[in-house]
Short mmCIF file of C-alpha atoms in Angstrom, two decimals:
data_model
loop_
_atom_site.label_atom_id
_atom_site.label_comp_id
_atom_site.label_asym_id
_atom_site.label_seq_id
_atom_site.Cartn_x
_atom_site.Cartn_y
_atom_site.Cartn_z
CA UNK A 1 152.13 31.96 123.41
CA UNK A 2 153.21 35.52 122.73
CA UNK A 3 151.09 38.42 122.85
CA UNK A 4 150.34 39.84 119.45
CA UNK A 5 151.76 43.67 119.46
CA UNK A 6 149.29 45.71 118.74
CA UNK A 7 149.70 47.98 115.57
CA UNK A 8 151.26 51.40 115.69
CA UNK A 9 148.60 53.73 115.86
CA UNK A 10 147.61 56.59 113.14
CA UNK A 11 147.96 60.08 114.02
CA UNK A 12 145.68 61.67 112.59
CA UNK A 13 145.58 65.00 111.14
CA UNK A 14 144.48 68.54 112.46
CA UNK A 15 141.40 70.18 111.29
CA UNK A 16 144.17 72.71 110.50
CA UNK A 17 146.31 71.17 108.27
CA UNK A 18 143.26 69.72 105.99
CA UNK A 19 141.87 73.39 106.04
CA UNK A 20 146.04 74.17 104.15
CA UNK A 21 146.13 71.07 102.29
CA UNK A 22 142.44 72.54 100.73
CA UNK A 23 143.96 76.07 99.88
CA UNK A 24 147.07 74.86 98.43
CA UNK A 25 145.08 72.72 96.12
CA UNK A 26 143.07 75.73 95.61
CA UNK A 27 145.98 77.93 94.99
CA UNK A 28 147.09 75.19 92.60
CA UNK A 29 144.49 75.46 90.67
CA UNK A 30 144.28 79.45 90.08
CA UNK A 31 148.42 79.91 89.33
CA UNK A 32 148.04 78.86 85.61
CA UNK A 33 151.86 79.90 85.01
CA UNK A 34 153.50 77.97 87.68
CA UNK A 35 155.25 74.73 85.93
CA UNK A 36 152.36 72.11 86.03
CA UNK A 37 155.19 69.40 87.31
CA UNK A 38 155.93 71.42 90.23
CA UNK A 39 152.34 71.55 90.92
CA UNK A 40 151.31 68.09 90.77
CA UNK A 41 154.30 66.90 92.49
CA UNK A 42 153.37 69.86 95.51
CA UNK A 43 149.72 67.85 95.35
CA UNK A 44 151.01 64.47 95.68
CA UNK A 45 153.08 65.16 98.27
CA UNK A 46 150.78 67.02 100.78
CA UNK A 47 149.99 64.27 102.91
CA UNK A 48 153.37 64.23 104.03
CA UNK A 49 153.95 67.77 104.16
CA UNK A 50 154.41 69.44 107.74
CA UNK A 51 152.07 72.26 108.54
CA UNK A 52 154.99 74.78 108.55
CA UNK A 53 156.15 73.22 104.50
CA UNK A 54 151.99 74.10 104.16
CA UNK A 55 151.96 77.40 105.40
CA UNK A 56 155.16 77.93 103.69
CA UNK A 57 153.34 76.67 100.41
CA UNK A 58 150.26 78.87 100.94
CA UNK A 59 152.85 82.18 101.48
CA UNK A 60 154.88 81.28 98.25
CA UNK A 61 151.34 80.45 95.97
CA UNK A 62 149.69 83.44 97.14
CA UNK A 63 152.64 86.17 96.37
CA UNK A 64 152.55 83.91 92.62
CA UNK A 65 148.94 83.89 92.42
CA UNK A 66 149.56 87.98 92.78
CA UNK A 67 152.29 88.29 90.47
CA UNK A 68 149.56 86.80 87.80
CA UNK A 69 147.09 88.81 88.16
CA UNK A 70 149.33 91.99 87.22
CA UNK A 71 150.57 89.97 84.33
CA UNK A 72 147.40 89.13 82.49
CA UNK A 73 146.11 92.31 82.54
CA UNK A 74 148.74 93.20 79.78
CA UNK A 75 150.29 89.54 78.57
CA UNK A 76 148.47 88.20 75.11
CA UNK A 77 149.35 85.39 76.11
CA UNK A 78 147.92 84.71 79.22
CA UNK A 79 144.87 83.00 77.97
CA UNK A 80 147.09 80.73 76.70
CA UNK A 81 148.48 79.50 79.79
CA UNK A 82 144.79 79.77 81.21
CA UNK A 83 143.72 77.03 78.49
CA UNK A 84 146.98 74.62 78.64
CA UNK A 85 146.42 74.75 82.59
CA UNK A 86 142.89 73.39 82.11
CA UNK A 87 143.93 70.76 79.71
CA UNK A 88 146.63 69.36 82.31
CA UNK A 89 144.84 69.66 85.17
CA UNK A 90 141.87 67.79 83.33
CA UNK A 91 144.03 64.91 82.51
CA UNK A 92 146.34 64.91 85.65
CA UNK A 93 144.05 65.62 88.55
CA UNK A 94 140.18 65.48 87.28
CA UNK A 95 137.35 67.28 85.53
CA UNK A 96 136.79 71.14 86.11
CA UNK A 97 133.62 73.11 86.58
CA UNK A 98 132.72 76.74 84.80
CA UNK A 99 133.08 77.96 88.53
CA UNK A 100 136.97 76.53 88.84
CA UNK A 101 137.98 78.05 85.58
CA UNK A 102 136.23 81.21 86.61
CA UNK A 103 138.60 81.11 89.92
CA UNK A 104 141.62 80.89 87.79
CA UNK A 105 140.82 83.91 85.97
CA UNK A 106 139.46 86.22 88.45
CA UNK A 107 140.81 89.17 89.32
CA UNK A 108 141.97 89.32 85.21
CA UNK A 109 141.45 90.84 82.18
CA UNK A 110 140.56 87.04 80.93
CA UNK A 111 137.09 86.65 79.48
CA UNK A 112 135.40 83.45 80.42
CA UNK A 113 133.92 82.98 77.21
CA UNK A 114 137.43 82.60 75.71
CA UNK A 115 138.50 79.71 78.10
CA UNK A 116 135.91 77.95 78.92
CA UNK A 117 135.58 75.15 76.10
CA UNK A 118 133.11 72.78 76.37
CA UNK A 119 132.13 73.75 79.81
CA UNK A 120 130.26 76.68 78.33
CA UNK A 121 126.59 75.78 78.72
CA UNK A 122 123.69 76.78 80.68
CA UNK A 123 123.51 73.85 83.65
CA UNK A 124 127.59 74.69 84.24
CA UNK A 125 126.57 78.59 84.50
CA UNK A 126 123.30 78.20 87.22
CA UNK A 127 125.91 75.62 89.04
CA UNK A 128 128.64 78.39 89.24
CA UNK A 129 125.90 80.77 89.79
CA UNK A 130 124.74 78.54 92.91
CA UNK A 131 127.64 79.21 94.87
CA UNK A 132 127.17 82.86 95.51
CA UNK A 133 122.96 82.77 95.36
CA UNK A 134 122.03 80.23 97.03
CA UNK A 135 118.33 78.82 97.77
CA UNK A 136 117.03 79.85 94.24
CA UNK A 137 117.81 77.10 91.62
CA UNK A 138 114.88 77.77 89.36
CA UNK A 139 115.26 81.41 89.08
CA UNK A 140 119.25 80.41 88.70
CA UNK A 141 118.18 77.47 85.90
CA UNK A 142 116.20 80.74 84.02
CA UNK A 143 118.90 83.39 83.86
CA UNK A 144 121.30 80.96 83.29
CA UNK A 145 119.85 80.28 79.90
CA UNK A 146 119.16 83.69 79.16
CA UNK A 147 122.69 84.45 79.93
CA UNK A 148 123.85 81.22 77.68
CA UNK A 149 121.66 82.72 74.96
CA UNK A 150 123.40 85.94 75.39
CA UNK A 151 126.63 84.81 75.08
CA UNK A 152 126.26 82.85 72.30
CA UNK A 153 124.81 85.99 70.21
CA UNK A 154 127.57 88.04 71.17
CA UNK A 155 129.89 85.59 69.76
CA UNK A 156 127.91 84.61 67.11
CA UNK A 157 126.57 86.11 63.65
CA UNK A 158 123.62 83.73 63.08
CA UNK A 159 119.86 83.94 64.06
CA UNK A 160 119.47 83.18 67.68
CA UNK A 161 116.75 83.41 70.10
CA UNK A 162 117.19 86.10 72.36
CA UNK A 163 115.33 86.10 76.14
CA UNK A 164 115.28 88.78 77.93
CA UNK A 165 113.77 87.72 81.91
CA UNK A 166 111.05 89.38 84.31
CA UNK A 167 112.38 88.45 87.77
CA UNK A 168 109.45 89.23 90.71
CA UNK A 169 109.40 88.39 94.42
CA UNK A 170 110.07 89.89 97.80
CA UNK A 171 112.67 92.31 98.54
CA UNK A 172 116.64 90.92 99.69
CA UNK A 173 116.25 87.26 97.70
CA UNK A 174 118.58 87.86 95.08
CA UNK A 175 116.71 89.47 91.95
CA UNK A 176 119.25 91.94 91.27
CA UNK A 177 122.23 89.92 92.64
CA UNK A 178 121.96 87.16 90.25
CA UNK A 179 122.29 89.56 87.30
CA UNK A 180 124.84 91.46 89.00
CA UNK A 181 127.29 88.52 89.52
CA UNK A 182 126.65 86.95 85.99
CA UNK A 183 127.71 90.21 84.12
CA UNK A 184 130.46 90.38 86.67
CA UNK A 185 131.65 86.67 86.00
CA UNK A 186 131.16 87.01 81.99
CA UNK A 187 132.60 90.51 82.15
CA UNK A 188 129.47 91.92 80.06
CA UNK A 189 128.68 96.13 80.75
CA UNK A 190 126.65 96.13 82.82
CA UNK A 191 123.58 98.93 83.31
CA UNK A 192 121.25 99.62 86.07
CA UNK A 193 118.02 101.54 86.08
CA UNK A 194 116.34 102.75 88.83
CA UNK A 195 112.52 102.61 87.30
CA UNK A 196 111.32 104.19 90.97
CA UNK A 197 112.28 107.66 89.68
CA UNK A 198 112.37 107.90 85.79
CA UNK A 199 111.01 110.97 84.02
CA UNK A 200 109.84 110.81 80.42
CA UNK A 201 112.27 112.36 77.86
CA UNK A 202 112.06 116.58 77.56
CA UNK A 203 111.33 116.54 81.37
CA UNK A 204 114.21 117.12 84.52
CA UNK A 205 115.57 114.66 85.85
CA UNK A 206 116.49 110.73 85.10
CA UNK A 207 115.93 109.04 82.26
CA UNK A 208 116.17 105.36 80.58
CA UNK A 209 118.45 107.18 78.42
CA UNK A 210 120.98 107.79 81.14
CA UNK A 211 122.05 104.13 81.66
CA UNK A 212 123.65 104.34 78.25
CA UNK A 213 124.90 107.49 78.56
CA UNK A 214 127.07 106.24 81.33
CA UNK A 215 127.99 102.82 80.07
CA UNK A 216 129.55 104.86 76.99
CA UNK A 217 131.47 106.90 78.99
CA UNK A 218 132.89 104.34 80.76
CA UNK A 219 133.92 102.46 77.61
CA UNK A 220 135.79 105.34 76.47
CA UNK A 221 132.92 106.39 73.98
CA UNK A 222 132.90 103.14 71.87
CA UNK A 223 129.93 102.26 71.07
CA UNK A 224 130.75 98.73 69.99
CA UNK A 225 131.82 98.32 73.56
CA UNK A 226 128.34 98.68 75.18
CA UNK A 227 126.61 96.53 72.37
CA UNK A 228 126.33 93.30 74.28
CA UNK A 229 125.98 94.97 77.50
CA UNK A 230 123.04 93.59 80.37
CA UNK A 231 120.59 96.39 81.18
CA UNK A 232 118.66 95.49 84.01
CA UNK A 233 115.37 97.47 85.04
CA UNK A 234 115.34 97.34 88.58
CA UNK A 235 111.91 98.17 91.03
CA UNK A 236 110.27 97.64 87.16
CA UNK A 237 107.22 97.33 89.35
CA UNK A 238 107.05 100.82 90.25
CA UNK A 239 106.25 102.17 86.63
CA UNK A 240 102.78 100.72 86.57
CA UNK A 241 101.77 101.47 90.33
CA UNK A 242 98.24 103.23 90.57
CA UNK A 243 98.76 106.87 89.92
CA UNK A 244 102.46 106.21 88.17
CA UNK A 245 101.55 104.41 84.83
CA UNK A 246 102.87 106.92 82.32
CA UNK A 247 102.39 105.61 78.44
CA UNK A 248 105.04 107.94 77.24
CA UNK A 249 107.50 106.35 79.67
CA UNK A 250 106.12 102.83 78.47
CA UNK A 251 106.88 103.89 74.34
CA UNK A 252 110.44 104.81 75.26
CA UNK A 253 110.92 101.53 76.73
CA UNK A 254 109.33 100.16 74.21
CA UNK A 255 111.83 101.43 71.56
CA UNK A 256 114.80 100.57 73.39
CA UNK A 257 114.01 96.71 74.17
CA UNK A 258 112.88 95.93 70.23
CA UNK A 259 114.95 93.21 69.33
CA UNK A 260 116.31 95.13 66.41
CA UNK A 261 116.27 98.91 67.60
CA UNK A 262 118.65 101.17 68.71
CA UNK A 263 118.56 104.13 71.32
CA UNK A 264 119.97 107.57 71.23
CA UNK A 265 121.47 110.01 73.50
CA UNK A 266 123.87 113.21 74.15
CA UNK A 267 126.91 112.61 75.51
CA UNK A 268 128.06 115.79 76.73
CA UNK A 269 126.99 118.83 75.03
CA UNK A 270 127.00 118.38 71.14
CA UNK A 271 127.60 114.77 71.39
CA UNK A 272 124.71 112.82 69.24
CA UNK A 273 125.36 108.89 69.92
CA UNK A 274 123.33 106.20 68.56
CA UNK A 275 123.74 102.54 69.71
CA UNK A 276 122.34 99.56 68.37
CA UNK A 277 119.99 97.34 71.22
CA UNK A 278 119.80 94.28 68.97
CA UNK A 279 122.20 92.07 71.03
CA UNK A 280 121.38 93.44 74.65
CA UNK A 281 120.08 91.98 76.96
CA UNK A 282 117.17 93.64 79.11
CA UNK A 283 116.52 92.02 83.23
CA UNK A 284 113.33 93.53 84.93
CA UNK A 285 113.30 93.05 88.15
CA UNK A 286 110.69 94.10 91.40
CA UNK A 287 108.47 92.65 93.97
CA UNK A 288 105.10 92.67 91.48
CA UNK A 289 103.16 92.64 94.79
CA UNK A 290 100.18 92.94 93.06
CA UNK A 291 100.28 90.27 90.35
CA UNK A 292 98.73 88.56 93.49
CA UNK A 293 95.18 90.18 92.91
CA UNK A 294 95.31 89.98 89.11
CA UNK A 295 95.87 86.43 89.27
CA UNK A 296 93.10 85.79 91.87
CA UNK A 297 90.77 87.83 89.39
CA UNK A 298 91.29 85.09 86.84
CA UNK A 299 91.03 82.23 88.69
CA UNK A 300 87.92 83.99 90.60
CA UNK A 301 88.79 83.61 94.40
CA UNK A 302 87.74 86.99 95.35
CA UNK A 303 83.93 85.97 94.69
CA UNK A 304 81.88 84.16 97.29
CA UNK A 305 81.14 80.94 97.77
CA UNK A 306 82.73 77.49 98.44
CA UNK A 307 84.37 77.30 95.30
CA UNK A 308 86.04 80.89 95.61
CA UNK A 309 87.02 80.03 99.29
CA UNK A 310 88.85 76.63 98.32
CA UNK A 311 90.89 78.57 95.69
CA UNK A 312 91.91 81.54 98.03
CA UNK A 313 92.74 78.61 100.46
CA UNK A 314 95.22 77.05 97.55
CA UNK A 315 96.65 80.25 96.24
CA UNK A 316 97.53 81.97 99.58
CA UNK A 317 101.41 82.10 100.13
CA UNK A 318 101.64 79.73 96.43
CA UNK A 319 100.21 82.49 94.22
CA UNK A 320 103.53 82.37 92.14
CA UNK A 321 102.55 78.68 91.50
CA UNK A 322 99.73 80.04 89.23
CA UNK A 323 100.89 83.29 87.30
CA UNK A 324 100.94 82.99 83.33
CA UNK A 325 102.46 84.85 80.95
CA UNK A 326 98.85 87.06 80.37
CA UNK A 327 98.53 87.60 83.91
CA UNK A 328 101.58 89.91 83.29
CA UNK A 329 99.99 91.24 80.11
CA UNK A 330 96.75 92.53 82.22
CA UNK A 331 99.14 93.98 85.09
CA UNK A 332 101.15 95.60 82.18
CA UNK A 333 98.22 97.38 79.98
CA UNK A 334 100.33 96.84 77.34
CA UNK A 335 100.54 93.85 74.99
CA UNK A 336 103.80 94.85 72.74
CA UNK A 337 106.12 94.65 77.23
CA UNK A 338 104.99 90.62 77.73
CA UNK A 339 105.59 89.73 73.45
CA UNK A 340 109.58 91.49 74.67
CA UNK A 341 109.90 89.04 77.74
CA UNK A 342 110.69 85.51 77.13
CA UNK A 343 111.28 84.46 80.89
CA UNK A 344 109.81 85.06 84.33
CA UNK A 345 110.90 83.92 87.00
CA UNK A 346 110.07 83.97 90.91
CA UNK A 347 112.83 84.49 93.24
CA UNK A 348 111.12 83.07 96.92
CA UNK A 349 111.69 84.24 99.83
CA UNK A 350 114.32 83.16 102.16
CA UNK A 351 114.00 80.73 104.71
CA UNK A 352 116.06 80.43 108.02
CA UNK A 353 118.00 77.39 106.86
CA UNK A 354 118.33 79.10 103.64
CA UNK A 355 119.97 82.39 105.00
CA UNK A 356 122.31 80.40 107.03
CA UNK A 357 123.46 78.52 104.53
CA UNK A 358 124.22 81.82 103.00
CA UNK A 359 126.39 82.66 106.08
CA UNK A 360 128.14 79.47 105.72
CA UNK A 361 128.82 78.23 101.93
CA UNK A 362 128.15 81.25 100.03
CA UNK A 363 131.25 82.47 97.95
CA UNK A 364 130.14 86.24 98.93
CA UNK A 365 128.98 85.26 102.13
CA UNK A 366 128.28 88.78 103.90
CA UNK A 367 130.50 86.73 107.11
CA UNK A 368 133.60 86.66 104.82
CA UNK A 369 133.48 90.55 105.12
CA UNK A 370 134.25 90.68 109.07
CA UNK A 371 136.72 87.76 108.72
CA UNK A 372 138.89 89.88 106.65
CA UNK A 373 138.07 92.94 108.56
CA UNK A 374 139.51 91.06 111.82
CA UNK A 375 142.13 89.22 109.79
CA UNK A 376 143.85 92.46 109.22
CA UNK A 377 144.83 92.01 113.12
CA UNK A 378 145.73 88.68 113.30
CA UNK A 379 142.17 87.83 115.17
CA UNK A 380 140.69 85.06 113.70
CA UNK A 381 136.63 84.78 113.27
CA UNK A 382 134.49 81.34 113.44
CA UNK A 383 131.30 80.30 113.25
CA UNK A 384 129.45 77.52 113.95
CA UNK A 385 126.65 75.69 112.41
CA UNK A 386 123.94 77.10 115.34
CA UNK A 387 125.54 80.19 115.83
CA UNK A 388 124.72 80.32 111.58
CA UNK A 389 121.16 79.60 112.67
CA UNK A 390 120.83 81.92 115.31
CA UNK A 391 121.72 84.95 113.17
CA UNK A 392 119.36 83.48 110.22
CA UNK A 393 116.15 83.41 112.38
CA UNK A 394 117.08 86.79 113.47
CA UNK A 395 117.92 88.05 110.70
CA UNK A 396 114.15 86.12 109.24
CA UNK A 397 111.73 87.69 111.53
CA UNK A 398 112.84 91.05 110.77
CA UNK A 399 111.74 90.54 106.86
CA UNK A 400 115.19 91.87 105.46
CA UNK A 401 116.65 89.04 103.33
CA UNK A 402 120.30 88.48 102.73
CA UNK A 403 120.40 92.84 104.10
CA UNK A 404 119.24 91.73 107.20
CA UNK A 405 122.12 89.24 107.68
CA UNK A 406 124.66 92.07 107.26
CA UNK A 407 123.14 94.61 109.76
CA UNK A 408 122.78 91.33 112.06
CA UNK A 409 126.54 90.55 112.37
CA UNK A 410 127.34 94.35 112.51
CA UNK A 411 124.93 94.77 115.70
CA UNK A 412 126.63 91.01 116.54
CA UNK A 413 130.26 92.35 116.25
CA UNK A 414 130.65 96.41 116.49
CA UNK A 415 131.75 95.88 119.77
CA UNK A 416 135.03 93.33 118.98
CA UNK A 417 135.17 95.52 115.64
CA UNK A 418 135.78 98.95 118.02
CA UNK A 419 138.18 97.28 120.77
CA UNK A 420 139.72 94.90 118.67
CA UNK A 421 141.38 92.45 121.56
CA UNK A 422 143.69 90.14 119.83
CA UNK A 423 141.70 87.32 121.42
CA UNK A 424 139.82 84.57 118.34
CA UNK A 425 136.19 85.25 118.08
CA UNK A 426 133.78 81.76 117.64
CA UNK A 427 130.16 82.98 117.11
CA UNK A 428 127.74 80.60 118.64
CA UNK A 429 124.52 80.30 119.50
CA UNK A 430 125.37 81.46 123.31
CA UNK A 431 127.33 84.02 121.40
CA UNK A 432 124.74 85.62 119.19
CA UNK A 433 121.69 84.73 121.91
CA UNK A 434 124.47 87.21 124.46
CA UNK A 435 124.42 90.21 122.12
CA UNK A 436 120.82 90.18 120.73
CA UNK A 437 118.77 88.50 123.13
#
């Protein structure tokens, strides 16, 4: 009886060429005004593609992807092809998410807002949000909303509730970030005030004033261009710390956040500028360290006894778990602040796994930095799952955040960064355990 011949066997395919077939898809996706048959037929035909037709792919998308960009900072029409690229790529190849669509415009003069459709709505915004701040969904699932919110009232003439968001927690989580990218993504002005050195009006030196000042001047002095800007309060904390609480201060905050005020300011010498405040929207922002003690007040763990003992026990490291709304009021002093904020929020504190999850799936992962600093040579940077974990729990029991990941793989790297020996560097856990032991 003859042998059966055994079946030809399946090469497979390099790590490599899946890494090219996933950027060409990519680069599909974000070159709205190449000729949508060209690009599904290019898709279809990957898996029998050689690496050198892929790499050849990747050169020729990249130099289009580029030629784009230029284009729709001056083409009407380039939201157009934005919006007909989503509707073919929708019914030809599958569903997008805000965060695709926000890939296809970056880099643009594109608003989101104007091709987004449907996809427009606050679970699609924390999920694109998610990808560069990762480890804080519930802060992410609050500005989110207040973002939504905002966006719909710029758009929108009708009565709609406005929430502006208290963020607290410790230093490096995120609390400014999150705001940051948002305003970034939507392409809203963004302010930033630093509360840790503000002077009341008449006196020398910064004011809340200032933030406007500046956002004017960089939108040419229109003020109908700064109307829907984000103003975010940063260290907000440090206006009420014990010796700092200044009332006058407080009143010219006050005024500014009213949800149908306006501020004023000179611009330049003579310059008398009013803008209207109604459709801003105001982020505070800082570490609130003592919200901790106002909280235990209430709930009376600082008294003795077994009772006070068994609630210390349950608040300590889970105060957050028990703030309200007038637990803020009694930390502020001032009733009118809490009746401005709709939101708070706690931003935790990182954990190892999730700082090296940062290292490894964040979209702004602080790692991407000294791949392209390498790249620029031709040296190629990897890193592995423990060698992500290694840096984290260094980077952890310092008590820096997503800062102390960056001044990790600088310490990790300065001395490939300074020689620069055309040799591929994999960070490992031998790796990082070598250079920081």
């Amino acid at each position: 009886m003859p042998k059966a011949s055994n079946p030809p066997l399946k090469r497979m395919k390099s790590p490599y060429s899946y890494s090219l077939d996933a950027k060409i898809r990519q680069l599909l996706l974000v070159n709205p005004t190449l000729d949508f048959k060209v690009a599904l037929r290019t898709l279809n035909s990957l898996p029998t593609l050689s690496i050198r037709d892929k790499e050849g792919w990747v050169k020729t998308l990249e130099q289009k992807r580029s030629e784009f960009e230029i284009d729709a900072v001056e083409n009407d029409d380039a939201a157009e092809y934005v919006r007909d690229h989503i509707k073919m790529w929708t019914k030809h190849v599958g569903p997008l998410t805000l965060a695709d669509v926000s890939a296809i415009i970056k880099n643009s003069s594109i608003k989101l807002v104007d091709v987004a459709g449907d996809m427009l709505n606050p679970r699609e915004i924390s999920m694109m949000l998610n990808q560069f701040l990762i480890g804080q969904e519930e802060y992410s699932r609050k500005l989110s909303l207040c973002f939504y919110l905002h966006v719909l009232r710029s758009k929108s003439d009708e009565q709609l509730p406005k929430a502006n968001l208290l963020a607290y927690g410790p230093s490096g989580v995120g609390k400014t970030f999150g705001p940051q990218k948002l305003a970034e993504l939507f392409g809203f002005p963004l302010g930033v005030v630093n509360c840790n050195n503000l002077v009341q009006e008449g006196i020398r030196g910064p004011r809340i004033t200032d933030v406007f000042d500046s956002l004017y001047e960089e939108a040419d002095c229109e003020a109908e261009n700064i109307e829907n800007a984000v103003i975010l309060f940063d260290e907000f904390d440090k206006l009420f710390a014990p010796g700092e609480f200044n009332e006058r201060i407080l009143n010219e905050l006050l005024n500014v956040i009213d949800d149908n005020n306006s501020v004023s300011f000179t611009h330049g010498y003579n310059d008398n500028v009013r803008v209207s405040t109604k459709n801003m929207l105001f982020i505070f922002s800082g570490v609130f360290k003592d919200i901790e003690n106002v909280v235990a007040k209430r709930l009376n763990a600082h008294g003795v006894g077994f009772e006070s003992q068994g609630k210390r026990s349950i608040m300590q490291g889970d105060y957050h778990k028990y703030v309200e709304e007038t637990d803020f009021a009694n930390y502020f002093k001032r009733d009118e602040l809490t009746g401005r904020i709709s939101q708070y929020a706690y931003v935790s504190n990182m954990t190892v796994d999730t700082m090296a999850h940062i290292l490894l799936e964040s979209k702004e992962s602080p790692f991407c930095n000294f791949q392209n600093y390498f790249s620029t040579k031709g040296i190629h940077l990897y890193i592995t799952f423990e060698g992500a974990q290694a840096i984290a729990q260094h980077a952890y029991n310092r008590n820096l955040g997503v800062r102390g990941l960056k001044s990790t793989l600088f310490k990790l790297l300065d001395e490939d960064m300074f020689s620069l020996t055309p040799t591929d560097i994999i960070v490992d856990e031998e790796f990082v355990k070598r250079k920081i032991a």
